[in-house]
Amino acid sequence: MQTPHQTTPHLPSSSSFKLSTATLKDPKTTLSVVLATSLFSLLFFLALFSSPLTSPSPPPRPKPDPFLFPTSQTHFDANNPSDPPRPPSIAYLISGSSGDSARIIRLLSATYHPRNRYLLHLDRFASRAERDRLAINVQSVPIFKAAQNVDVIGKADFVYPKGSSSLSFTLHGASMLLRLAPSWDWFISLNAGDYPLVTQDDLLHILSYLPKSLNFVSHSSYIGWRESKKLKPIIVDPGLYLSERSSMFYASQKRELPNAYRLFTGSSFSIYSRNFIEFCILGTDNLPRTLLMYFSNTPSALSSYFPTILCNSRQFNKTIVNHNLQYANFDIPPKEEPRRVISDDFDPMIQSGAAFASKFKLNDPLLDRIDQEILSRARGDVVPGGWCLGEPRNSTCSVWGDADVLRPGPGAKRLEKLIVELFSNGTSTSNRCIFE
């Protein structure tokens, strides 16, 4: 296993970024400071995105086990309609904070498949020792070493819930996955509070029959209370500028909403196509850069950035399915974040057909029930799939074969039903990027 390091610009120390009380009392000076930091933020993002493309290639890593990836794929024939399509590959960015190392390993095991790619991240609130333990734990799992598809970010970032540092981290993680693996099809970012509701065999089976250009993004142009709370305020995210934890800075001024493009908002969880991620990272069009500059100093950067790009781009605004395939239970009236799932949510959560759910508390017994009844995952093991050749429920995946072989189960039927409903009743197209 390789531990890649981010090649980000040198971050100034906290002493070089202190704002005196006298400075903040002057509105003009405050606005100048905010605009200056906005420009610095843009330059930071540009340098951040360009680094994976210009940095030297990582040293050669051991080749994956040939039993997992045989060179001849005789069981798939693209010209034979009776043969199933070859399974796709998903790039997972799994992140957590201090104390989340065990949760990340559990989430990795629950979403693991040799065909996928995984990048793990403990932010800078976690200690270096915890980050090292995470990497050592990954190295100790035989299937991870055999498939060579799990990496741990060695140089972590601060990731604040609000502000643009979470967006910066997501984009940088996606750019690292583009460099580490050239052939994945969809990108999914998970945090330690998420968990799957289907096996990867279920998910890959269903996705293999869908166009790889689709983006599953819950979105809306209705801003409502978000206008004054999440879009008009001007903030400075310390996660981008400081090397130590600090409070978020709010400017006294607020800005008007743009009229050059329409703003859309949505969930921070989505499933994006590789083509769209490349569009955002490589910047062949100026739209992602323009919106990056706008959202660099807003509280709602992560939940608004991607939906706004998709809906304002002619290249991608027809590729959106207005559902992110995640179960999340919001209070009425809705708050900014969904409430934690409880035991009473189990049946509606499973029957929803969603592929993932959020938010689970630490060591939630509900996770054990999902492992036992839905994923057939034993404690400490990965979810068994068609590539596992061992004895059932006895280190099933200690012996492996071809990773292209899938064994979808009941979860695939539930997910198929959800997707068929989305397309059959016109939900995926009738409310796509509508300006309300």
Short mmCIF file of C-alpha atoms in Angstrom, two decimals:
data_model
loop_
_atom_site.label_atom_id
_atom_site.label_comp_id
_atom_site.label_asym_id
_atom_site.label_seq_id
_atom_site.Cartn_x
_atom_site.Cartn_y
_atom_site.Cartn_z
CA MET A 1 0.00 0.00 0.00
CA GLN A 2 1.22 3.42 -0.85
CA THR A 3 0.67 6.56 1.21
CA PRO A 4 0.47 9.49 -1.22
CA HIS A 5 1.27 12.98 0.01
CA GLN A 6 -0.53 16.11 -1.11
CA THR A 7 1.73 18.65 -2.77
CA THR A 8 0.08 21.83 -1.55
CA PRO A 9 1.63 25.28 -1.24
CA HIS A 10 3.30 26.21 2.06
CA LEU A 11 0.69 27.36 4.54
CA PRO A 12 1.51 30.49 6.52
CA SER A 13 1.68 30.28 10.26
CA SER A 14 -1.14 31.59 12.40
CA SER A 15 0.94 34.61 13.40
CA SER A 16 1.02 35.81 9.80
CA PHE A 17 -2.77 35.78 9.56
CA LYS A 18 -3.96 37.59 12.72
CA LEU A 19 -6.58 40.25 12.28
CA SER A 20 -6.55 42.94 14.93
CA THR A 21 -9.72 44.16 16.56
CA ALA A 22 -9.11 47.65 15.26
CA THR A 23 -8.88 46.37 11.70
CA LEU A 24 -12.16 44.49 11.92
CA LYS A 25 -14.03 47.56 13.13
CA ASP A 26 -13.41 49.39 9.85
CA PRO A 27 -15.93 48.04 7.28
CA LYS A 28 -13.87 49.12 4.27
CA THR A 29 -10.74 47.56 5.65
CA THR A 30 -12.62 44.40 6.54
CA LEU A 31 -14.01 44.08 3.03
CA SER A 32 -10.53 44.63 1.59
CA VAL A 33 -9.17 41.87 3.79
CA VAL A 34 -11.94 39.51 2.71
CA LEU A 35 -11.42 40.28 -0.99
CA ALA A 36 -7.69 39.77 -0.58
CA THR A 37 -8.24 36.43 1.06
CA SER A 38 -10.67 35.52 -1.71
CA LEU A 39 -7.94 36.12 -4.27
CA PHE A 40 -5.47 34.13 -2.20
CA SER A 41 -8.06 31.37 -1.92
CA LEU A 42 -8.43 31.21 -5.69
CA LEU A 43 -4.67 31.05 -6.15
CA PHE A 44 -4.53 28.33 -3.51
CA PHE A 45 -7.17 26.28 -5.32
CA LEU A 46 -5.43 26.71 -8.68
CA ALA A 47 -2.13 25.55 -7.24
CA LEU A 48 -3.89 22.71 -5.45
CA PHE A 49 -5.55 21.36 -8.59
CA SER A 50 -2.50 21.71 -10.79
CA SER A 51 -0.25 19.79 -8.40
CA PRO A 52 -1.49 16.27 -9.29
CA LEU A 53 -0.89 17.02 -12.97
CA THR A 54 2.61 18.46 -12.63
CA SER A 55 4.07 16.54 -9.69
CA PRO A 56 6.34 13.58 -10.48
CA SER A 57 4.76 10.17 -10.77
CA PRO A 58 4.76 8.04 -7.61
CA PRO A 59 7.24 5.16 -7.45
CA PRO A 60 6.07 1.87 -8.98
CA ARG A 61 3.85 -0.14 -6.67
CA PRO A 62 3.49 -3.93 -6.60
CA LYS A 63 1.18 -5.34 -9.21
CA PRO A 64 -2.25 -6.59 -8.12
CA ASP A 65 -2.84 -10.29 -7.69
CA PRO A 66 -3.47 -11.83 -11.15
CA PHE A 67 -6.16 -14.08 -9.67
CA LEU A 68 -8.24 -10.95 -9.01
CA PHE A 69 -7.60 -9.40 -12.39
CA PRO A 70 -6.93 -12.08 -15.03
CA THR A 71 -5.55 -10.68 -18.27
CA SER A 72 -8.06 -12.52 -20.49
CA GLN A 73 -11.69 -11.56 -19.99
CA THR A 74 -13.28 -14.46 -21.86
CA HIS A 75 -16.55 -14.41 -19.93
CA PHE A 76 -17.59 -10.96 -21.25
CA ASP A 77 -18.39 -10.38 -24.90
CA ALA A 78 -19.55 -6.89 -25.87
CA ASN A 79 -20.98 -8.26 -29.13
CA ASN A 80 -23.10 -10.85 -27.36
CA PRO A 81 -26.23 -9.23 -25.86
CA SER A 82 -26.82 -12.26 -23.63
CA ASP A 83 -23.59 -11.58 -21.73
CA PRO A 84 -23.78 -9.07 -18.88
CA PRO A 85 -21.80 -5.84 -19.29
CA ARG A 86 -18.44 -5.62 -17.58
CA PRO A 87 -18.79 -4.13 -14.07
CA PRO A 88 -17.85 -0.47 -13.61
CA SER A 89 -15.45 0.87 -10.98
CA ILE A 90 -16.13 3.42 -8.23
CA ALA A 91 -13.59 5.79 -6.70
CA TYR A 92 -14.33 6.27 -2.99
CA LEU A 93 -13.01 9.14 -0.90
CA ILE A 94 -13.59 8.17 2.76
CA SER A 95 -12.87 10.82 5.38
CA GLY A 96 -13.07 11.28 9.12
CA SER A 97 -11.66 13.26 12.01
CA SER A 98 -10.13 12.60 15.43
CA GLY A 99 -11.25 9.25 16.82
CA ASP A 100 -12.69 8.05 13.49
CA SER A 101 -9.95 5.59 12.48
CA ALA A 102 -11.97 2.49 13.43
CA ARG A 103 -15.10 3.91 11.77
CA ILE A 104 -13.18 4.50 8.54
CA ILE A 105 -11.87 0.92 8.52
CA ARG A 106 -15.38 -0.39 9.12
CA LEU A 107 -16.82 1.78 6.34
CA LEU A 108 -14.01 0.67 4.01
CA SER A 109 -14.78 -3.00 4.78
CA ALA A 110 -18.51 -2.45 4.22
CA THR A 111 -17.97 -0.79 0.83
CA TYR A 112 -15.00 -2.84 -0.33
CA HIS A 113 -14.65 -4.44 -3.74
CA PRO A 114 -11.39 -5.20 -5.58
CA ARG A 115 -12.58 -3.35 -8.69
CA ASN A 116 -13.04 -0.07 -6.81
CA ARG A 117 -10.48 2.49 -5.69
CA TYR A 118 -10.27 3.88 -2.15
CA LEU A 119 -8.56 6.95 -0.71
CA LEU A 120 -8.73 7.35 3.08
CA HIS A 121 -8.29 10.62 4.95
CA LEU A 122 -8.11 11.59 8.61
CA ASP A 123 -8.14 15.38 8.83
CA ARG A 124 -5.68 17.46 10.82
CA PHE A 125 -7.86 17.38 13.92
CA ALA A 126 -6.69 13.75 14.24
CA SER A 127 -3.21 13.04 15.56
CA ARG A 128 -0.33 11.87 13.41
CA ALA A 129 -0.22 8.66 15.47
CA GLU A 130 -3.86 7.90 14.62
CA ARG A 131 -3.17 8.52 10.95
CA ASP A 132 -0.19 6.16 11.05
CA ARG A 133 -2.27 3.48 12.78
CA LEU A 134 -4.86 3.77 10.01
CA ALA A 135 -2.20 3.14 7.37
CA ILE A 136 -0.78 0.19 9.32
CA ASN A 137 -4.25 -1.35 9.71
CA VAL A 138 -4.82 -1.08 5.97
CA GLN A 139 -1.49 -2.76 5.25
CA SER A 140 -2.38 -5.67 7.53
CA VAL A 141 -5.44 -6.77 5.49
CA PRO A 142 -4.43 -9.40 2.87
CA ILE A 143 -7.07 -8.51 0.27
CA PHE A 144 -6.14 -4.82 0.35
CA LYS A 145 -2.52 -5.74 -0.32
CA ALA A 146 -3.50 -8.18 -3.05
CA ALA A 147 -5.73 -5.72 -4.93
CA GLN A 148 -3.46 -2.69 -4.32
CA ASN A 149 -6.49 -0.39 -4.38
CA VAL A 150 -6.46 1.33 -0.95
CA ASP A 151 -4.37 4.41 -0.19
CA VAL A 152 -4.13 6.69 2.84
CA ILE A 153 -3.47 10.43 2.56
CA GLY A 154 -0.35 11.10 4.58
CA LYS A 155 -0.45 14.90 4.70
CA ALA A 156 -3.87 15.86 6.00
CA ASP A 157 -5.97 19.01 5.67
CA PHE A 158 -8.27 20.80 8.07
CA VAL A 159 -11.85 20.14 6.96
CA TYR A 160 -14.40 22.47 8.56
CA PRO A 161 -18.14 21.65 8.31
CA LYS A 162 -18.81 25.14 6.95
CA GLY A 163 -16.76 27.11 4.47
CA SER A 164 -14.73 26.02 1.48
CA SER A 165 -12.11 23.78 3.11
CA SER A 166 -14.47 20.80 2.72
CA LEU A 167 -14.86 21.64 -0.97
CA SER A 168 -11.09 22.04 -1.31
CA PHE A 169 -10.54 18.64 0.28
CA THR A 170 -13.15 16.93 -1.91
CA LEU A 171 -11.70 18.33 -5.12
CA HIS A 172 -8.14 17.55 -4.09
CA GLY A 173 -9.10 14.00 -3.12
CA ALA A 174 -10.82 13.54 -6.47
CA SER A 175 -7.74 14.84 -8.30
CA MET A 176 -5.53 12.36 -6.39
CA LEU A 177 -7.86 9.52 -7.36
CA LEU A 178 -7.62 10.60 -11.01
CA ARG A 179 -3.86 10.29 -10.74
CA LEU A 180 -3.81 7.04 -8.75
CA ALA A 181 -6.35 5.14 -10.87
CA PRO A 182 -6.97 5.86 -14.55
CA SER A 183 -10.08 3.75 -15.12
CA TRP A 184 -12.80 4.36 -12.53
CA ASP A 185 -16.29 5.47 -13.63
CA TRP A 186 -18.01 7.18 -10.67
CA PHE A 187 -16.82 9.20 -7.69
CA ILE A 188 -18.38 8.95 -4.21
CA SER A 189 -17.25 10.87 -1.13
CA LEU A 190 -18.24 9.32 2.21
CA ASN A 191 -17.65 10.45 5.77
CA ALA A 192 -17.39 8.35 8.91
CA GLY A 193 -21.11 8.79 9.66
CA ASP A 194 -22.24 7.17 6.37
CA TYR A 195 -22.88 3.47 5.70
CA PRO A 196 -23.97 1.35 2.71
CA LEU A 197 -27.38 -0.30 2.48
CA VAL A 198 -26.46 -2.60 -0.42
CA THR A 199 -23.42 -4.73 -1.19
CA GLN A 200 -20.92 -3.55 -3.77
CA ASP A 201 -21.96 -6.46 -5.99
CA ASP A 202 -25.51 -5.05 -5.86
CA LEU A 203 -24.37 -1.51 -6.64
CA LEU A 204 -21.90 -2.41 -9.40
CA HIS A 205 -24.45 -4.73 -11.00
CA ILE A 206 -27.06 -1.98 -11.28
CA LEU A 207 -24.57 0.69 -12.38
CA SER A 208 -23.23 -1.60 -15.11
CA TYR A 209 -26.56 -1.18 -16.96
CA LEU A 210 -26.64 2.63 -16.69
CA PRO A 211 -24.87 5.26 -18.82
CA LYS A 212 -21.59 6.21 -17.22
CA SER A 213 -22.36 9.88 -17.84
CA LEU A 214 -25.13 10.03 -15.20
CA ASN A 215 -24.71 12.19 -12.08
CA PHE A 216 -26.92 11.38 -9.08
CA VAL A 217 -27.35 14.76 -7.40
CA SER A 218 -30.25 15.96 -5.25
CA HIS A 219 -30.60 19.62 -6.19
CA SER A 220 -32.96 22.58 -6.20
CA SER A 221 -32.90 26.20 -7.24
CA TYR A 222 -35.17 27.09 -4.31
CA ILE A 223 -32.87 28.94 -1.93
CA GLY A 224 -35.30 30.31 0.68
CA TRP A 225 -33.66 30.67 4.09
CA ARG A 226 -30.29 29.67 2.62
CA GLU A 227 -30.01 33.08 0.93
CA SER A 228 -29.38 34.93 4.17
CA LYS A 229 -27.75 32.05 6.09
CA LYS A 230 -25.52 30.29 3.55
CA LEU A 231 -25.11 32.32 0.35
CA LYS A 232 -24.97 36.03 1.17
CA PRO A 233 -22.63 35.89 4.20
CA ILE A 234 -18.90 36.35 3.53
CA ILE A 235 -16.57 34.17 5.58
CA VAL A 236 -12.90 33.29 5.77
CA ASP A 237 -12.32 29.56 6.24
CA PRO A 238 -9.25 29.08 8.46
CA GLY A 239 -8.85 25.55 7.12
CA LEU A 240 -7.38 27.04 3.94
CA TYR A 241 -4.89 29.46 5.48
CA LEU A 242 -3.81 28.37 8.95
CA SER A 243 -1.72 25.45 10.14
CA GLU A 244 -3.63 25.19 13.41
CA ARG A 245 -7.29 25.09 14.43
CA SER A 246 -9.00 28.47 14.55
CA SER A 247 -12.48 30.01 14.61
CA MET A 248 -14.37 30.89 11.43
CA PHE A 249 -14.27 34.60 10.55
CA TYR A 250 -17.49 36.26 9.38
CA ALA A 251 -17.35 39.62 7.65
CA SER A 252 -19.90 42.25 8.64
CA GLN A 253 -20.91 42.86 5.00
CA LYS A 254 -23.05 40.62 2.84
CA ARG A 255 -23.01 40.38 -0.94
CA GLU A 256 -25.73 40.24 -3.56
CA LEU A 257 -26.52 37.02 -5.38
CA PRO A 258 -25.00 36.70 -8.88
CA ASN A 259 -26.99 37.21 -12.07
CA ALA A 260 -24.41 35.79 -14.51
CA TYR A 261 -25.46 32.27 -13.54
CA ARG A 262 -28.16 30.62 -11.45
CA LEU A 263 -27.40 29.18 -8.05
CA PHE A 264 -28.49 25.67 -7.12
CA THR A 265 -28.15 23.94 -3.79
CA GLY A 266 -28.34 20.35 -2.70
CA SER A 267 -26.86 17.67 -0.48
CA SER A 268 -23.17 17.37 0.30
CA PHE A 269 -23.46 13.69 -0.70
CA SER A 270 -23.73 12.88 -4.41
CA ILE A 271 -22.50 10.38 -7.00
CA TYR A 272 -20.56 12.04 -9.83
CA SER A 273 -19.42 10.67 -13.16
CA ARG A 274 -15.73 10.59 -13.99
CA ASN A 275 -16.28 12.93 -16.95
CA PHE A 276 -17.82 15.55 -14.67
CA ILE A 277 -15.03 15.25 -12.09
CA GLU A 278 -12.44 15.72 -14.85
CA PHE A 279 -14.39 18.76 -16.04
CA CYS A 280 -14.15 20.30 -12.55
CA ILE A 281 -10.52 19.34 -11.92
CA LEU A 282 -8.88 20.00 -15.28
CA GLY A 283 -10.68 23.30 -15.85
CA THR A 284 -11.00 23.00 -19.64
CA ASP A 285 -14.00 25.29 -19.27
CA ASN A 286 -13.86 28.45 -17.15
CA LEU A 287 -17.17 27.79 -15.38
CA PRO A 288 -15.73 25.59 -12.58
CA ARG A 289 -13.01 28.19 -11.93
CA THR A 290 -15.48 31.07 -11.88
CA LEU A 291 -17.79 29.30 -9.45
CA LEU A 292 -14.85 28.20 -7.34
CA MET A 293 -13.92 31.84 -6.84
CA TYR A 294 -17.51 32.73 -5.94
CA PHE A 295 -17.95 29.90 -3.42
CA SER A 296 -14.50 30.23 -1.86
CA ASN A 297 -15.88 32.50 0.87
CA THR A 298 -19.42 31.17 1.40
CA PRO A 299 -20.67 28.85 4.18
CA SER A 300 -22.44 26.52 1.71
CA ALA A 301 -19.56 25.80 -0.68
CA LEU A 302 -19.71 21.98 -0.81
CA SER A 303 -23.50 21.62 -1.05
CA SER A 304 -23.89 24.31 -3.73
CA TYR A 305 -20.76 24.17 -5.89
CA PHE A 306 -21.35 20.94 -7.82
CA PRO A 307 -25.13 21.38 -8.43
CA THR A 308 -24.49 24.92 -9.69
CA ILE A 309 -21.84 23.73 -12.14
CA LEU A 310 -24.00 20.88 -13.41
CA CYS A 311 -27.08 23.01 -13.97
CA ASN A 312 -25.22 25.89 -15.62
CA SER A 313 -23.26 23.68 -18.00
CA ARG A 314 -24.80 22.67 -21.33
CA GLN A 315 -22.43 19.73 -21.40
CA PHE A 316 -23.73 18.24 -18.15
CA ASN A 317 -27.19 19.66 -17.35
CA LYS A 318 -28.85 16.73 -19.16
CA THR A 319 -26.90 14.12 -17.21
CA ILE A 320 -28.45 14.76 -13.77
CA VAL A 321 -30.74 12.42 -11.90
CA ASN A 322 -32.40 14.43 -9.11
CA HIS A 323 -31.75 11.83 -6.43
CA ASN A 324 -28.45 11.05 -4.72
CA LEU A 325 -29.34 7.41 -3.85
CA GLN A 326 -28.86 8.19 -0.14
CA TYR A 327 -31.33 7.82 2.71
CA ALA A 328 -31.34 10.85 4.99
CA ASN A 329 -34.07 11.74 7.46
CA PHE A 330 -34.71 15.47 7.81
CA ASP A 331 -36.84 17.06 10.49
CA ILE A 332 -39.93 19.09 9.63
CA PRO A 333 -39.31 21.94 9.09
CA PRO A 334 -35.94 20.80 7.69
CA LYS A 335 -32.70 21.84 9.31
CA GLU A 336 -29.31 22.21 7.68
CA GLU A 337 -28.24 18.65 8.53
CA PRO A 338 -30.31 15.43 8.67
CA ARG A 339 -31.00 13.94 12.07
CA ARG A 340 -29.31 10.73 13.13
CA VAL A 341 -31.05 7.53 12.09
CA ILE A 342 -32.54 5.41 14.87
CA SER A 343 -33.80 1.84 15.14
CA ASP A 344 -37.30 2.89 14.01
CA ASP A 345 -35.76 4.03 10.72
CA PHE A 346 -34.48 0.56 9.79
CA ASP A 347 -37.45 -0.72 7.77
CA PRO A 348 -38.20 2.52 5.84
CA MET A 349 -34.47 2.99 5.30
CA ILE A 350 -34.06 -0.42 3.68
CA GLN A 351 -37.33 -0.24 1.75
CA SER A 352 -36.33 3.14 0.29
CA GLY A 353 -34.00 1.31 -2.06
CA ALA A 354 -31.18 3.76 -1.33
CA ALA A 355 -27.59 2.62 -1.70
CA PHE A 356 -26.28 4.59 1.31
CA ALA A 357 -27.58 6.16 4.51
CA SER A 358 -26.54 8.98 6.85
CA LYS A 359 -26.04 9.84 9.75
CA PHE A 360 -25.05 7.06 12.13
CA LYS A 361 -23.66 7.65 15.60
CA LEU A 362 -20.43 6.07 16.79
CA ASN A 363 -20.79 2.29 17.41
CA ASP A 364 -24.48 2.42 16.56
CA PRO A 365 -26.09 -1.06 17.07
CA LEU A 366 -28.03 -0.34 13.90
CA LEU A 367 -24.78 -0.82 11.96
CA ASP A 368 -24.46 -4.35 13.37
CA ARG A 369 -27.98 -5.12 12.19
CA ILE A 370 -27.19 -3.84 8.68
CA ASP A 371 -24.04 -5.98 8.63
CA GLN A 372 -25.92 -9.10 9.69
CA GLU A 373 -29.21 -8.77 7.79
CA ILE A 374 -28.27 -6.77 4.69
CA LEU A 375 -24.55 -7.06 3.95
CA SER A 376 -23.81 -10.53 5.41
CA ARG A 377 -20.60 -9.07 6.79
CA ALA A 378 -18.87 -10.73 9.72
CA ARG A 379 -17.10 -8.52 12.25
CA GLY A 380 -13.64 -7.54 10.99
CA ASP A 381 -14.24 -8.89 7.47
CA VAL A 382 -15.11 -7.26 4.18
CA VAL A 383 -18.52 -7.76 2.58
CA PRO A 384 -18.43 -11.02 0.60
CA GLY A 385 -18.94 -10.83 -3.15
CA GLY A 386 -18.66 -12.94 -6.25
CA TRP A 387 -14.88 -12.72 -6.06
CA CYS A 388 -14.82 -14.51 -2.66
CA LEU A 389 -14.22 -18.26 -2.95
CA GLY A 390 -13.84 -19.28 0.71
CA GLU A 391 -16.34 -21.12 2.86
CA PRO A 392 -19.48 -19.06 3.67
CA ARG A 393 -19.24 -17.11 6.95
CA ASN A 394 -15.80 -18.61 7.64
CA SER A 395 -13.27 -16.15 6.25
CA THR A 396 -15.22 -16.24 2.99
CA CYS A 397 -12.93 -13.72 1.31
CA SER A 398 -9.63 -15.25 2.48
CA VAL A 399 -9.59 -17.03 -0.89
CA TRP A 400 -10.36 -14.99 -3.96
CA GLY A 401 -10.91 -15.26 -7.68
CA ASP A 402 -11.95 -13.03 -10.59
CA ALA A 403 -13.10 -9.58 -9.37
CA ASP A 404 -15.32 -9.19 -12.45
CA VAL A 405 -17.69 -11.87 -11.18
CA LEU A 406 -20.69 -10.35 -9.36
CA ARG A 407 -23.34 -12.02 -7.21
CA PRO A 408 -26.08 -9.42 -6.75
CA GLY A 409 -28.65 -10.10 -4.05
CA PRO A 410 -31.90 -8.56 -2.74
CA GLY A 411 -30.25 -5.14 -2.44
CA ALA A 412 -29.85 -5.00 -6.21
CA LYS A 413 -33.59 -5.50 -6.66
CA ARG A 414 -34.40 -2.72 -4.19
CA LEU A 415 -31.96 -0.34 -5.89
CA GLU A 416 -33.26 -1.33 -9.32
CA LYS A 417 -36.82 -0.56 -8.23
CA LEU A 418 -35.79 2.90 -7.02
CA ILE A 419 -33.96 3.75 -10.25
CA VAL A 420 -36.79 2.41 -12.43
CA GLU A 421 -39.23 4.62 -10.51
CA LEU A 422 -36.99 7.65 -10.99
CA PHE A 423 -36.93 7.17 -14.75
CA SER A 424 -40.44 5.84 -15.31
CA ASN A 425 -42.31 8.68 -13.61
CA GLY A 426 -40.12 11.36 -15.15
CA THR A 427 -38.62 12.47 -11.84
CA SER A 428 -35.11 12.34 -13.23
CA THR A 429 -35.96 14.76 -16.05
CA SER A 430 -39.05 16.77 -15.08
CA ASN A 431 -37.37 18.57 -12.16
CA ARG A 432 -33.87 18.66 -13.57
CA CYS A 433 -32.22 22.08 -13.11
CA ILE A 434 -35.56 23.90 -13.00
CA PHE A 435 -35.27 27.51 -11.86
CA GLU A 436 -38.08 28.09 -9.35
#
